[in-house]
Coordinates of C-alpha atoms and ligand atoms in Angstrom, one line a residue:
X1 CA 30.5 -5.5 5.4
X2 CA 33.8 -7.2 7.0
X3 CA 32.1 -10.8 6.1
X4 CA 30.7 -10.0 2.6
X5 CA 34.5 -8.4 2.1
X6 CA 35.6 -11.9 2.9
X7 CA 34.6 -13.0 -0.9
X8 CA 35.9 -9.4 -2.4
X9 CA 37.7 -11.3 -4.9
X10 CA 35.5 -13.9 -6.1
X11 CA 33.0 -10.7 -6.2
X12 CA 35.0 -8.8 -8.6
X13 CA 36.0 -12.1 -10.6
X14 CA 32.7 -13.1 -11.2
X15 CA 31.2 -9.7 -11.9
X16 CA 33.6 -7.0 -13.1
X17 CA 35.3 -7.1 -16.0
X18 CA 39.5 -6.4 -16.3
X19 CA 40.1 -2.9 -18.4
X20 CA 42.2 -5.1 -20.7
X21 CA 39.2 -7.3 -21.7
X22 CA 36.3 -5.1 -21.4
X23 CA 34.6 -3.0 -24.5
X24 CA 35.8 0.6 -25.2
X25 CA 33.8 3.2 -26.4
X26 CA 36.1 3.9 -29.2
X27 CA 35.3 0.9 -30.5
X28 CA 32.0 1.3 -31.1
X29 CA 32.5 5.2 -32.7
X30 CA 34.2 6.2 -35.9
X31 CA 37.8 6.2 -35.7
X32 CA 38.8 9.7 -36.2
X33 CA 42.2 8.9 -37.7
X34 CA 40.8 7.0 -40.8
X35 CA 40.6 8.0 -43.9
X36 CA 36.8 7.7 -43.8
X37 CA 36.0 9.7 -40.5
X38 CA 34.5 12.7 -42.3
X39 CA 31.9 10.0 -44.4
X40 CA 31.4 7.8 -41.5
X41 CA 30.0 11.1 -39.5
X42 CA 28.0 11.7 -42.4
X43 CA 26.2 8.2 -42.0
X44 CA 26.1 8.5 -38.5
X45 CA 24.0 11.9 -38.9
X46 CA 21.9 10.2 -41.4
X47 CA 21.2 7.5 -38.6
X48 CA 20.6 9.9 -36.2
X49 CA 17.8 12.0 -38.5
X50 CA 14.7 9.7 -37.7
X51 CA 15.2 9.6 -33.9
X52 CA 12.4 11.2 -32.3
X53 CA 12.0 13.8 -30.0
X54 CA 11.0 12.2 -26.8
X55 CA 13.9 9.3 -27.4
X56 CA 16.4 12.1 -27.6
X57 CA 15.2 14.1 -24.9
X58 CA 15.3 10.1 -22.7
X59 CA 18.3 9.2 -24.6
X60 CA 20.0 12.5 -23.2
X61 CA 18.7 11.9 -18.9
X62 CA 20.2 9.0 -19.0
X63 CA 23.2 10.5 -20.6
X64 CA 23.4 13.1 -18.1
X65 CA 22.8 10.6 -15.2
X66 CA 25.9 8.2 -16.3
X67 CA 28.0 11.2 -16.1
X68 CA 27.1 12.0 -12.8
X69 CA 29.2 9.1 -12.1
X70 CA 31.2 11.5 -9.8
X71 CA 28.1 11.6 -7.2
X72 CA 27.8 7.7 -7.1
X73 CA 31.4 7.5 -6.4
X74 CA 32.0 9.6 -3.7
X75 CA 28.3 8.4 -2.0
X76 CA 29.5 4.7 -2.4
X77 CA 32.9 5.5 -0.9
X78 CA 31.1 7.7 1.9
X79 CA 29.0 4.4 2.9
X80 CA 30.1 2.6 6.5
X81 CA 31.8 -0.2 5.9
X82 CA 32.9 0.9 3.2
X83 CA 35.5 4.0 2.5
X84 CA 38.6 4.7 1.6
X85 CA 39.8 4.0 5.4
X86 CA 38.9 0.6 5.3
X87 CA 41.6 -2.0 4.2
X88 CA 38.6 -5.0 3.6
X89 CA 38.3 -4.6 -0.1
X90 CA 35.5 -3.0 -0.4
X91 CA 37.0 1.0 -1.8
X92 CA 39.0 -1.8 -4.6
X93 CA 35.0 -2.9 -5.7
X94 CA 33.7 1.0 -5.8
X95 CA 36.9 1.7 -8.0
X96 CA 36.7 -0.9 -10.5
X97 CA 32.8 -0.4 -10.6
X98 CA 33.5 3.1 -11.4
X99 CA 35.9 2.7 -14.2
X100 CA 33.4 0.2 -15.7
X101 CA 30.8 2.4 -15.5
X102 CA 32.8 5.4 -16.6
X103 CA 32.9 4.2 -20.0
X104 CA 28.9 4.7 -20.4
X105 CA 28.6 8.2 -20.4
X106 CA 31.9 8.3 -22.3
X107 CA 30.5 5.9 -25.3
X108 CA 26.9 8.2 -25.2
X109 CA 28.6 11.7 -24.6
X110 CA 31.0 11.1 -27.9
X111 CA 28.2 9.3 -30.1
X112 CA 25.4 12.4 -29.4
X113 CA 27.8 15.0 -30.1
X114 CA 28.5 13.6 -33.3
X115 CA 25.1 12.6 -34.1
X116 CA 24.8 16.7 -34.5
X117 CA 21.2 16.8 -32.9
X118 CA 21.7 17.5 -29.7
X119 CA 22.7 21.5 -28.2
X120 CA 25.8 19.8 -26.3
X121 CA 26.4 23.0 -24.5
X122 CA 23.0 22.6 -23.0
X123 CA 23.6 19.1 -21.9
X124 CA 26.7 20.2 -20.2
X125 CA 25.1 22.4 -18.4
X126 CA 22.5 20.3 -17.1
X127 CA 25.2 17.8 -16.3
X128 CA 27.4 20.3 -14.0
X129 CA 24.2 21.1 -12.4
X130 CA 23.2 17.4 -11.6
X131 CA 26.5 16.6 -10.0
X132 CA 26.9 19.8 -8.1
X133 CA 23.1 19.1 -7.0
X134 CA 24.4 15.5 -5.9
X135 CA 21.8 13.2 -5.1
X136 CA 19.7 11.8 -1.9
X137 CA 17.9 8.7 -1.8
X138 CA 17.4 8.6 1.8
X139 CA 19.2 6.1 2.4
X140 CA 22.1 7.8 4.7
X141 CA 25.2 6.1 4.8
X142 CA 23.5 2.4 5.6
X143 CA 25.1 0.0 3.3
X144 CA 22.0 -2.5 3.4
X145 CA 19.4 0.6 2.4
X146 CA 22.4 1.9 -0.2
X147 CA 23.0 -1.8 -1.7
X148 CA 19.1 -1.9 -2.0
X149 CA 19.2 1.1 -3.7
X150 CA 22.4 0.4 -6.2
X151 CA 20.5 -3.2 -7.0
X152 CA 17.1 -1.3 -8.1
X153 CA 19.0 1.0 -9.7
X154 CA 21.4 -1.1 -11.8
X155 CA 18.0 -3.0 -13.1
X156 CA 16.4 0.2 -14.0
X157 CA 19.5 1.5 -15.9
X158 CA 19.4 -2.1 -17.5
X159 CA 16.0 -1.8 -18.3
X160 CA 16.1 2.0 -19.2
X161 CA 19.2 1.3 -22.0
X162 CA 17.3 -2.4 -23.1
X163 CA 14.5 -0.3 -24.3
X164 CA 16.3 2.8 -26.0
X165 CA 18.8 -0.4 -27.8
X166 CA 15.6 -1.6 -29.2
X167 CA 14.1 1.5 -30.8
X168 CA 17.2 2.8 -32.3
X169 CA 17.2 -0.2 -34.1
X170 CA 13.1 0.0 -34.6
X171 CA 14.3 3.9 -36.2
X172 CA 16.7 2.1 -38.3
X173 CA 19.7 2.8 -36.1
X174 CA 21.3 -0.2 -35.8
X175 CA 25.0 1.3 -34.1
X176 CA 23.2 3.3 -31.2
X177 CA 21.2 0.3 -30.5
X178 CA 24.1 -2.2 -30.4
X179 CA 25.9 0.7 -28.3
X180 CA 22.9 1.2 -26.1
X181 CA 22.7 -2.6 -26.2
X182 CA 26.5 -2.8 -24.8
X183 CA 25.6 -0.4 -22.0
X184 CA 22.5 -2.3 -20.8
X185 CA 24.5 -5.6 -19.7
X186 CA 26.9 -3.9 -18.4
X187 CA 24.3 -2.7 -15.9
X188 CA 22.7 -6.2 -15.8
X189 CA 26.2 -7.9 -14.4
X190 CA 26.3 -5.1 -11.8
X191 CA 22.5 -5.9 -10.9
X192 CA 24.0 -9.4 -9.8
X193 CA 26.5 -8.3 -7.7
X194 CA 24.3 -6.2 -6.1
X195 CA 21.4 -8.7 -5.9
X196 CA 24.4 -11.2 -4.7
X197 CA 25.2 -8.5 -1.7
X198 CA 22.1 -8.6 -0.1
X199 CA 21.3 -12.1 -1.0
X200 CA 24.3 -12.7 1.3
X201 CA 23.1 -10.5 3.9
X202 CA 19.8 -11.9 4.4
X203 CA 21.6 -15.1 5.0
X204 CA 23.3 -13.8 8.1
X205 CA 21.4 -10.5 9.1
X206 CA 17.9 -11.7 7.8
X207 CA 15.5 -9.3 10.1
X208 CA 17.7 -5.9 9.8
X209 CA 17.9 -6.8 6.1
X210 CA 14.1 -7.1 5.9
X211 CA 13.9 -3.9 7.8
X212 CA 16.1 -2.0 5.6
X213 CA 14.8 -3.5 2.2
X214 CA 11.1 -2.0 3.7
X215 CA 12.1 1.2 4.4
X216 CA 13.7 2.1 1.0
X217 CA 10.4 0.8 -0.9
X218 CA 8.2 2.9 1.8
X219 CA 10.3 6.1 0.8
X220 CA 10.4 5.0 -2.6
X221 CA 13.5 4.5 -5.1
X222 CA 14.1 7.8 -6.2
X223 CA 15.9 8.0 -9.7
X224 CA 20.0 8.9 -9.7
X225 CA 18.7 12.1 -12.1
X226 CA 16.0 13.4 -9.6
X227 CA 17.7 16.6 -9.0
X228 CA 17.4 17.1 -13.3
X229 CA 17.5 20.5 -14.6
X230 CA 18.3 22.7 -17.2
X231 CA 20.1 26.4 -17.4
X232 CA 17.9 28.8 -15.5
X233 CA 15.7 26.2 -13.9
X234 CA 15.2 25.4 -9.9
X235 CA 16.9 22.3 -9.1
X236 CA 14.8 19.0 -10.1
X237 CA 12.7 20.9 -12.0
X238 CA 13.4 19.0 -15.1
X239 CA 13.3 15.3 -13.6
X240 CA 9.5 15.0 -14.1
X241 CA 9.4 15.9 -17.7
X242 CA 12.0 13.4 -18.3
X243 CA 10.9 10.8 -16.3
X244 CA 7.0 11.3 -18.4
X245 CA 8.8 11.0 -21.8
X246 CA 10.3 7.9 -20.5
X247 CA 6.8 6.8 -19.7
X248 CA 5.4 8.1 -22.7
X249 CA 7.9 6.4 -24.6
X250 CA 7.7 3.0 -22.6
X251 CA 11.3 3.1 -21.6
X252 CA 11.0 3.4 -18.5
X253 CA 7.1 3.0 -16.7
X254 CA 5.8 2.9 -13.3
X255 CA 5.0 -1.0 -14.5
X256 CA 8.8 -1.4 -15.2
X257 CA 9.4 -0.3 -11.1
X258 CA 6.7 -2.5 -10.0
X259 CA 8.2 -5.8 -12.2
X260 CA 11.8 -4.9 -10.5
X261 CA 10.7 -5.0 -7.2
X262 CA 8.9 -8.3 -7.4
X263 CA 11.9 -9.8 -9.5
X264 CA 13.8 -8.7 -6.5
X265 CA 11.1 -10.6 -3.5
X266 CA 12.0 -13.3 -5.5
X267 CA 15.4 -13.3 -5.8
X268 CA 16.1 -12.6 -2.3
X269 CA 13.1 -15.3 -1.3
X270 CA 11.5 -12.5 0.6
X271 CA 8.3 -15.2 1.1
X272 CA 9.9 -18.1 2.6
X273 CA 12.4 -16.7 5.0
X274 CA 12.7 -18.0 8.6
X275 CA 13.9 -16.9 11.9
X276 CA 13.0 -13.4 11.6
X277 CA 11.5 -11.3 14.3
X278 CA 8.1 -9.5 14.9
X279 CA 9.0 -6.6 12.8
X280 CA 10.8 -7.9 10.1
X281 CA 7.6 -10.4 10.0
X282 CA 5.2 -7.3 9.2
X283 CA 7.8 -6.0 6.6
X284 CA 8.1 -8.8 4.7
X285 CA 4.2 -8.6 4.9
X286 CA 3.7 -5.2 3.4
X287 CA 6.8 -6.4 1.0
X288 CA 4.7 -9.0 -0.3
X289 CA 1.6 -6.9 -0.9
X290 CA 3.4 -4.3 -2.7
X291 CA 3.4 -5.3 -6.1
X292 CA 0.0 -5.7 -6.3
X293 CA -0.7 -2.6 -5.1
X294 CA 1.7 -0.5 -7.5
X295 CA -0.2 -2.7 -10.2
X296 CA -3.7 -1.3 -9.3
X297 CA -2.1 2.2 -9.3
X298 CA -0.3 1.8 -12.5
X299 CA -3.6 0.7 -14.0
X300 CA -5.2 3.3 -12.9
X301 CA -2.4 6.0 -13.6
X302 CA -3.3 7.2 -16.8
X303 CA -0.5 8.2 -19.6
X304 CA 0.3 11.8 -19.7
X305 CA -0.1 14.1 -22.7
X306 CA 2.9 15.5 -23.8
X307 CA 3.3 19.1 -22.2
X308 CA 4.4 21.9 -23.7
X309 CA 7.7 21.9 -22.3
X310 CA 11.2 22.6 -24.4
X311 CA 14.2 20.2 -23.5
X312 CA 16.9 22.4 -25.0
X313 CA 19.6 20.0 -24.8
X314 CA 17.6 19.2 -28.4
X315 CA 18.7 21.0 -31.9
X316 CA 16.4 19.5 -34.5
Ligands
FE2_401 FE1 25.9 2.9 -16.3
FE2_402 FE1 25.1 0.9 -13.6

Protein backbone atom coordinates (compact mmCIF):
# COMPACT_ATOMS: atom_id res chain seq x y z
CA UNK A 1 0.00 0.00 0.00
CA UNK A 2 3.26 2.26 0.89
CA UNK A 3 4.42 1.76 -2.95
CA UNK A 4 0.99 2.40 -4.70
CA UNK A 5 0.90 5.52 -2.08
CA UNK A 6 4.08 6.60 -3.80
CA UNK A 7 1.80 7.88 -7.00
CA UNK A 8 -1.14 9.22 -4.37
CA UNK A 9 -1.03 12.38 -6.20
CA UNK A 10 -0.94 11.56 -9.72
CA UNK A 11 -3.90 9.03 -8.49
CA UNK A 12 -6.14 11.68 -7.37
CA UNK A 13 -5.05 14.05 -10.44
CA UNK A 14 -5.92 11.77 -12.92
CA UNK A 15 -9.04 10.37 -11.38
CA UNK A 16 -10.87 12.69 -8.87
CA UNK A 17 -12.21 15.63 -9.65
CA UNK A 18 -11.54 19.21 -7.40
CA UNK A 19 -15.02 20.25 -5.55
CA UNK A 20 -14.49 23.59 -7.39
CA UNK A 21 -14.80 21.91 -10.84
CA UNK A 22 -16.98 18.98 -10.36
CA UNK A 23 -20.96 18.86 -11.03
CA UNK A 24 -23.40 19.77 -8.13
CA UNK A 25 -26.56 18.33 -7.58
CA UNK A 26 -28.18 21.64 -7.46
CA UNK A 27 -27.49 22.06 -10.71
CA UNK A 28 -29.24 19.58 -12.17
CA UNK A 29 -32.67 20.29 -9.82
CA UNK A 30 -34.98 23.28 -9.85
CA UNK A 31 -33.60 26.20 -8.18
CA UNK A 32 -35.88 26.79 -5.38
CA UNK A 33 -35.34 30.48 -5.17
CA UNK A 34 -36.69 31.27 -8.77
CA UNK A 35 -39.60 32.62 -9.63
CA UNK A 36 -40.55 29.35 -11.45
CA UNK A 37 -39.80 26.71 -8.75
CA UNK A 38 -43.48 25.94 -7.97
CA UNK A 39 -44.02 25.28 -12.19
CA UNK A 40 -40.77 23.59 -12.69
CA UNK A 41 -41.95 20.93 -9.82
CA UNK A 42 -44.98 20.64 -11.67
CA UNK A 43 -43.08 19.42 -14.86
CA UNK A 44 -40.85 17.57 -13.04
CA UNK A 45 -43.96 15.44 -11.59
CA UNK A 46 -45.36 15.25 -14.99
CA UNK A 47 -41.90 13.62 -15.95
CA UNK A 48 -41.97 11.47 -13.30
CA UNK A 49 -45.81 10.07 -13.99
CA UNK A 50 -44.79 7.42 -16.73
CA UNK A 51 -41.93 5.81 -14.76
CA UNK A 52 -42.75 2.35 -13.96
CA UNK A 53 -42.97 0.44 -11.05
CA UNK A 54 -40.06 -1.81 -11.15
CA UNK A 55 -37.64 1.30 -12.34
CA UNK A 56 -38.71 3.14 -9.21
CA UNK A 57 -38.54 0.38 -6.90
CA UNK A 58 -34.46 -0.12 -8.83
CA UNK A 59 -34.20 3.57 -9.11
CA UNK A 60 -34.77 3.75 -5.18
CA UNK A 61 -31.90 0.48 -4.09
CA UNK A 62 -29.55 2.23 -5.65
CA UNK A 63 -30.69 5.36 -3.92
CA UNK A 64 -30.56 3.76 -0.72
CA UNK A 65 -27.11 2.16 -1.46
CA UNK A 66 -25.35 5.68 -2.44
CA UNK A 67 -26.50 6.88 0.87
CA UNK A 68 -24.97 4.21 2.72
CA UNK A 69 -21.97 6.03 1.78
CA UNK A 70 -21.29 6.20 5.60
CA UNK A 71 -20.55 2.21 5.55
CA UNK A 72 -17.95 2.49 2.57
CA UNK A 73 -16.23 5.10 4.31
CA UNK A 74 -15.48 3.89 7.49
CA UNK A 75 -14.81 0.14 5.82
CA UNK A 76 -12.27 1.81 3.39
CA UNK A 77 -10.69 3.77 6.22
CA UNK A 78 -10.70 0.44 8.45
CA UNK A 79 -8.57 -1.31 5.56
CA UNK A 80 -4.61 -2.05 6.37
CA UNK A 81 -2.65 0.14 4.73
CA UNK A 82 -4.83 2.33 4.79
CA UNK A 83 -6.53 4.34 7.91
CA UNK A 84 -6.53 7.31 9.34
CA UNK A 85 -3.11 6.46 11.24
CA UNK A 86 -1.24 6.25 8.25
CA UNK A 87 0.54 9.48 6.88
CA UNK A 88 1.08 7.72 3.00
CA UNK A 89 -1.88 9.32 1.38
CA UNK A 90 -3.98 6.92 1.23
CA UNK A 91 -7.08 8.40 4.20
CA UNK A 92 -6.52 11.91 1.57
CA UNK A 93 -7.92 9.27 -1.53
CA UNK A 94 -10.90 7.68 0.80
CA UNK A 95 -11.82 11.44 1.69
CA UNK A 96 -11.94 12.94 -1.66
CA UNK A 97 -13.60 9.71 -3.07
CA UNK A 98 -16.20 10.12 -0.48
CA UNK A 99 -17.06 13.72 -1.11
CA UNK A 100 -17.37 12.85 -4.81
CA UNK A 101 -19.51 10.20 -4.19
CA UNK A 102 -21.51 12.02 -1.65
CA UNK A 103 -23.10 14.05 -4.16
CA UNK A 104 -24.94 10.86 -5.70
CA UNK A 105 -27.33 10.08 -3.22
CA UNK A 106 -27.62 13.90 -2.65
CA UNK A 107 -28.61 14.59 -6.54
CA UNK A 108 -31.20 11.22 -6.37
CA UNK A 109 -32.53 11.77 -2.66
CA UNK A 110 -33.58 15.64 -3.73
CA UNK A 111 -34.87 14.73 -7.30
CA UNK A 112 -37.22 11.55 -5.90
CA UNK A 113 -38.65 13.54 -3.21
CA UNK A 114 -39.73 16.00 -5.59
CA UNK A 115 -40.79 13.75 -8.18
CA UNK A 116 -43.81 13.14 -5.44
CA UNK A 117 -43.91 9.22 -6.24
CA UNK A 118 -42.01 7.88 -3.88
CA UNK A 119 -43.18 7.27 0.34
CA UNK A 120 -39.79 9.20 1.38
CA UNK A 121 -40.38 8.24 4.93
CA UNK A 122 -40.20 4.69 3.81
CA UNK A 123 -37.02 5.07 2.04
CA UNK A 124 -35.51 6.63 5.00
CA UNK A 125 -36.17 4.07 6.88
CA UNK A 126 -34.74 1.50 4.78
CA UNK A 127 -31.72 3.70 4.46
CA UNK A 128 -31.02 3.93 8.50
CA UNK A 129 -31.51 0.30 8.39
CA UNK A 130 -28.86 -0.46 5.62
CA UNK A 131 -26.24 1.63 7.27
CA UNK A 132 -26.77 0.43 10.77
CA UNK A 133 -26.84 -3.15 9.14
CA UNK A 134 -23.35 -2.11 7.50
CA UNK A 135 -22.08 -4.39 5.06
CA UNK A 136 -19.74 -7.64 4.65
CA UNK A 137 -18.27 -8.73 1.56
CA UNK A 138 -15.79 -11.05 3.00
CA UNK A 139 -13.19 -9.50 2.22
CA UNK A 140 -11.78 -8.55 5.93
CA UNK A 141 -9.56 -5.76 6.03
CA UNK A 142 -7.22 -7.09 2.88
CA UNK A 143 -6.78 -4.15 0.64
CA UNK A 144 -6.04 -6.43 -2.46
CA UNK A 145 -9.62 -8.49 -1.82
CA UNK A 146 -11.29 -4.83 -0.76
CA UNK A 147 -9.69 -3.05 -4.07
CA UNK A 148 -11.15 -6.14 -6.01
CA UNK A 149 -14.18 -5.51 -4.53
CA UNK A 150 -14.43 -1.49 -4.89
CA UNK A 151 -13.32 -2.09 -8.85
CA UNK A 152 -16.42 -4.66 -9.47
CA UNK A 153 -18.41 -2.51 -7.60
CA UNK A 154 -17.69 0.92 -9.16
CA UNK A 155 -18.44 -0.98 -12.74
CA UNK A 156 -21.74 -2.36 -11.49
CA UNK A 157 -22.85 1.06 -10.12
CA UNK A 158 -21.68 2.34 -13.60
CA UNK A 159 -23.47 -0.13 -15.28
CA UNK A 160 -26.58 -0.05 -12.78
CA UNK A 161 -26.99 4.02 -13.38
CA UNK A 162 -26.01 3.58 -17.48
CA UNK A 163 -29.10 1.61 -17.78
CA UNK A 164 -31.78 3.55 -15.46
CA UNK A 165 -30.11 7.09 -17.61
CA UNK A 166 -31.35 5.25 -20.65
CA UNK A 167 -34.94 4.41 -19.73
CA UNK A 168 -35.77 7.64 -18.16
CA UNK A 169 -35.09 8.98 -21.28
CA UNK A 170 -36.97 5.80 -23.22
CA UNK A 171 -40.16 7.13 -20.50
CA UNK A 172 -39.66 10.43 -21.82
CA UNK A 173 -37.62 11.75 -18.88
CA UNK A 174 -34.90 13.32 -20.34
CA UNK A 175 -33.54 15.30 -16.73
CA UNK A 176 -33.43 11.98 -14.63
CA UNK A 177 -31.62 10.36 -17.34
CA UNK A 178 -29.06 13.18 -17.92
CA UNK A 179 -28.88 13.11 -13.93
CA UNK A 180 -28.58 9.34 -13.84
CA UNK A 181 -26.30 9.78 -16.80
CA UNK A 182 -23.90 12.28 -14.57
CA UNK A 183 -23.88 9.67 -11.80
CA UNK A 184 -22.83 6.68 -14.02
CA UNK A 185 -19.29 8.28 -15.04
CA UNK A 186 -18.70 9.36 -12.06
CA UNK A 187 -18.62 5.66 -11.11
CA UNK A 188 -16.79 4.85 -14.43
CA UNK A 189 -13.52 7.29 -13.46
CA UNK A 190 -13.56 5.57 -10.08
CA UNK A 191 -13.65 1.97 -11.82
CA UNK A 192 -10.15 3.26 -13.31
CA UNK A 193 -8.62 4.06 -10.33
CA UNK A 194 -9.56 1.07 -8.89
CA UNK A 195 -8.75 -1.16 -11.97
CA UNK A 196 -5.30 1.08 -11.96
CA UNK A 197 -4.71 -0.15 -8.16
CA UNK A 198 -4.54 -3.62 -8.82
CA UNK A 199 -3.17 -3.36 -12.17
CA UNK A 200 -0.26 -1.93 -10.20
CA UNK A 201 -0.21 -4.63 -7.81
CA UNK A 202 -0.10 -7.37 -10.02
CA UNK A 203 3.04 -5.82 -11.41
CA UNK A 204 4.88 -6.20 -8.06
CA UNK A 205 2.80 -8.80 -5.97
CA UNK A 206 1.59 -10.84 -9.07
CA UNK A 207 0.80 -14.41 -7.23
CA UNK A 208 -0.81 -12.92 -3.84
CA UNK A 209 -2.79 -10.62 -6.24
CA UNK A 210 -3.96 -13.66 -8.25
CA UNK A 211 -4.75 -15.36 -4.99
CA UNK A 212 -6.77 -12.56 -3.67
CA UNK A 213 -8.66 -11.70 -7.02
CA UNK A 214 -9.73 -15.73 -6.83
CA UNK A 215 -10.95 -15.80 -3.57
CA UNK A 216 -13.43 -12.76 -3.87
CA UNK A 217 -14.96 -14.42 -7.23
CA UNK A 218 -15.08 -17.91 -5.30
CA UNK A 219 -17.15 -16.12 -2.49
CA UNK A 220 -18.80 -14.10 -4.93
CA UNK A 221 -19.27 -10.12 -5.16
CA UNK A 222 -21.91 -9.51 -2.97
CA UNK A 223 -23.85 -6.13 -3.73
CA UNK A 224 -23.14 -2.87 -1.22
CA UNK A 225 -27.26 -3.16 -0.57
CA UNK A 226 -27.31 -6.88 0.42
CA UNK A 227 -28.40 -6.28 3.84
CA UNK A 228 -31.74 -4.31 1.98
CA UNK A 229 -34.82 -4.10 4.00
CA UNK A 230 -37.81 -2.35 4.67
CA UNK A 231 -39.70 -1.23 8.13
CA UNK A 232 -40.68 -4.48 9.93
CA UNK A 233 -38.62 -6.82 7.81
CA UNK A 234 -35.44 -9.20 8.91
CA UNK A 235 -32.35 -7.71 7.82
CA UNK A 236 -31.55 -8.47 3.84
CA UNK A 237 -34.89 -9.51 3.42
CA UNK A 238 -35.57 -7.01 0.77
CA UNK A 239 -32.13 -7.36 -1.27
CA UNK A 240 -33.53 -10.25 -3.40
CA UNK A 241 -36.61 -8.53 -4.60
CA UNK A 242 -34.61 -5.67 -5.57
CA UNK A 243 -31.90 -7.24 -7.13
CA UNK A 244 -34.99 -9.52 -9.47
CA UNK A 245 -36.55 -6.10 -10.53
CA UNK A 246 -33.17 -5.14 -11.62
CA UNK A 247 -32.95 -8.30 -13.53
CA UNK A 248 -36.38 -8.13 -14.66
CA UNK A 249 -35.72 -4.75 -15.78
CA UNK A 250 -32.35 -5.48 -17.44
CA UNK A 251 -30.50 -3.01 -15.30
CA UNK A 252 -28.64 -4.94 -13.65
CA UNK A 253 -28.34 -9.09 -14.79
CA UNK A 254 -26.37 -11.95 -13.78
CA UNK A 255 -24.99 -11.40 -17.66
CA UNK A 256 -23.97 -7.83 -16.67
CA UNK A 257 -21.67 -9.62 -13.50
CA UNK A 258 -20.33 -12.12 -15.87
CA UNK A 259 -19.23 -9.26 -18.66
CA UNK A 260 -17.49 -7.26 -15.69
CA UNK A 261 -15.50 -9.92 -14.53
CA UNK A 262 -14.05 -10.83 -17.96
CA UNK A 263 -13.63 -6.99 -18.80
CA UNK A 264 -11.62 -7.15 -15.66
CA UNK A 265 -9.21 -10.71 -16.77
CA UNK A 266 -8.53 -8.55 -19.40
CA UNK A 267 -7.64 -5.49 -18.02
CA UNK A 268 -5.42 -6.86 -15.46
CA UNK A 269 -3.94 -9.54 -18.35
CA UNK A 270 -4.97 -12.27 -15.96
CA UNK A 271 -3.96 -14.82 -19.18
CA UNK A 272 -0.50 -13.83 -19.97
CA UNK A 273 1.02 -13.23 -16.67
CA UNK A 274 4.49 -14.70 -15.68
CA UNK A 275 6.44 -15.58 -12.77
CA UNK A 276 3.74 -16.74 -10.67
CA UNK A 277 3.72 -19.64 -8.40
CA UNK A 278 1.86 -23.07 -8.27
CA UNK A 279 -1.10 -21.64 -6.71
CA UNK A 280 -1.62 -18.57 -8.22
CA UNK A 281 -1.03 -20.78 -11.54
CA UNK A 282 -4.42 -22.82 -10.64
CA UNK A 283 -6.28 -19.47 -9.82
CA UNK A 284 -5.60 -17.84 -12.74
CA UNK A 285 -6.91 -21.21 -14.21
CA UNK A 286 -10.30 -21.31 -12.61
CA UNK A 287 -10.14 -17.32 -13.30
CA UNK A 288 -10.10 -17.96 -16.83
CA UNK A 289 -12.82 -20.60 -16.89
CA UNK A 290 -15.21 -18.52 -15.05
CA UNK A 291 -16.86 -16.57 -17.48
CA UNK A 292 -17.93 -19.29 -19.38
CA UNK A 293 -19.31 -20.97 -16.73
CA UNK A 294 -21.51 -17.97 -15.29
CA UNK A 295 -22.59 -17.80 -19.15
CA UNK A 296 -23.97 -21.42 -19.20
CA UNK A 297 -25.77 -20.62 -15.82
CA UNK A 298 -27.09 -17.38 -16.90
CA UNK A 299 -28.51 -19.09 -19.98
CA UNK A 300 -29.99 -21.40 -18.12
CA UNK A 301 -31.27 -19.12 -15.24
CA UNK A 302 -34.55 -18.30 -16.28
CA UNK A 303 -36.25 -14.65 -15.67
CA UNK A 304 -38.35 -14.49 -12.62
CA UNK A 305 -42.02 -13.52 -12.62
CA UNK A 306 -42.69 -10.70 -10.73
CA UNK A 307 -43.79 -11.77 -7.05
CA UNK A 308 -46.25 -10.43 -5.21
CA UNK A 309 -44.22 -8.42 -3.10
CA UNK A 310 -45.02 -4.49 -2.04
CA UNK A 311 -41.88 -2.08 -2.11
CA UNK A 312 -43.46 0.61 0.04
CA UNK A 313 -40.84 3.12 -0.53
CA UNK A 314 -43.53 3.50 -3.76
CA UNK A 315 -46.78 6.00 -3.61
CA UNK A 316 -48.29 5.66 -7.06
FE1 LIG B 1 -21.91 6.42 -6.41
FE1 LIG C 1 -18.98 4.63 -6.92
Amino acid sequence: MNFLAQKMDASINNYLTQADNNWQPSELLPVSSSDSFLEDIKALQEECKELPYDYLAVLVGNIITEEALPTYETWLMDLEGIGKNNTNGWSKWVRMWTAEENRHGDLLNKYVYLSGRINMQQMEISTQYLISDGLDNGAACDPYRNFVYTSFQELATNVSHRRTATMAKKYGNAKLSRICGVIAADEARHANAYKSFIAQVFEVDPSEMMLAFEDMMRKKIVMPAHFLRQQGEKIGATFSHFSDAAQRLGVYTTLDYTDILESLTKEWNIKNLTGLTDAAEKARDYLMGLPERFRKIAERTAIKAPLEYEFNWITR
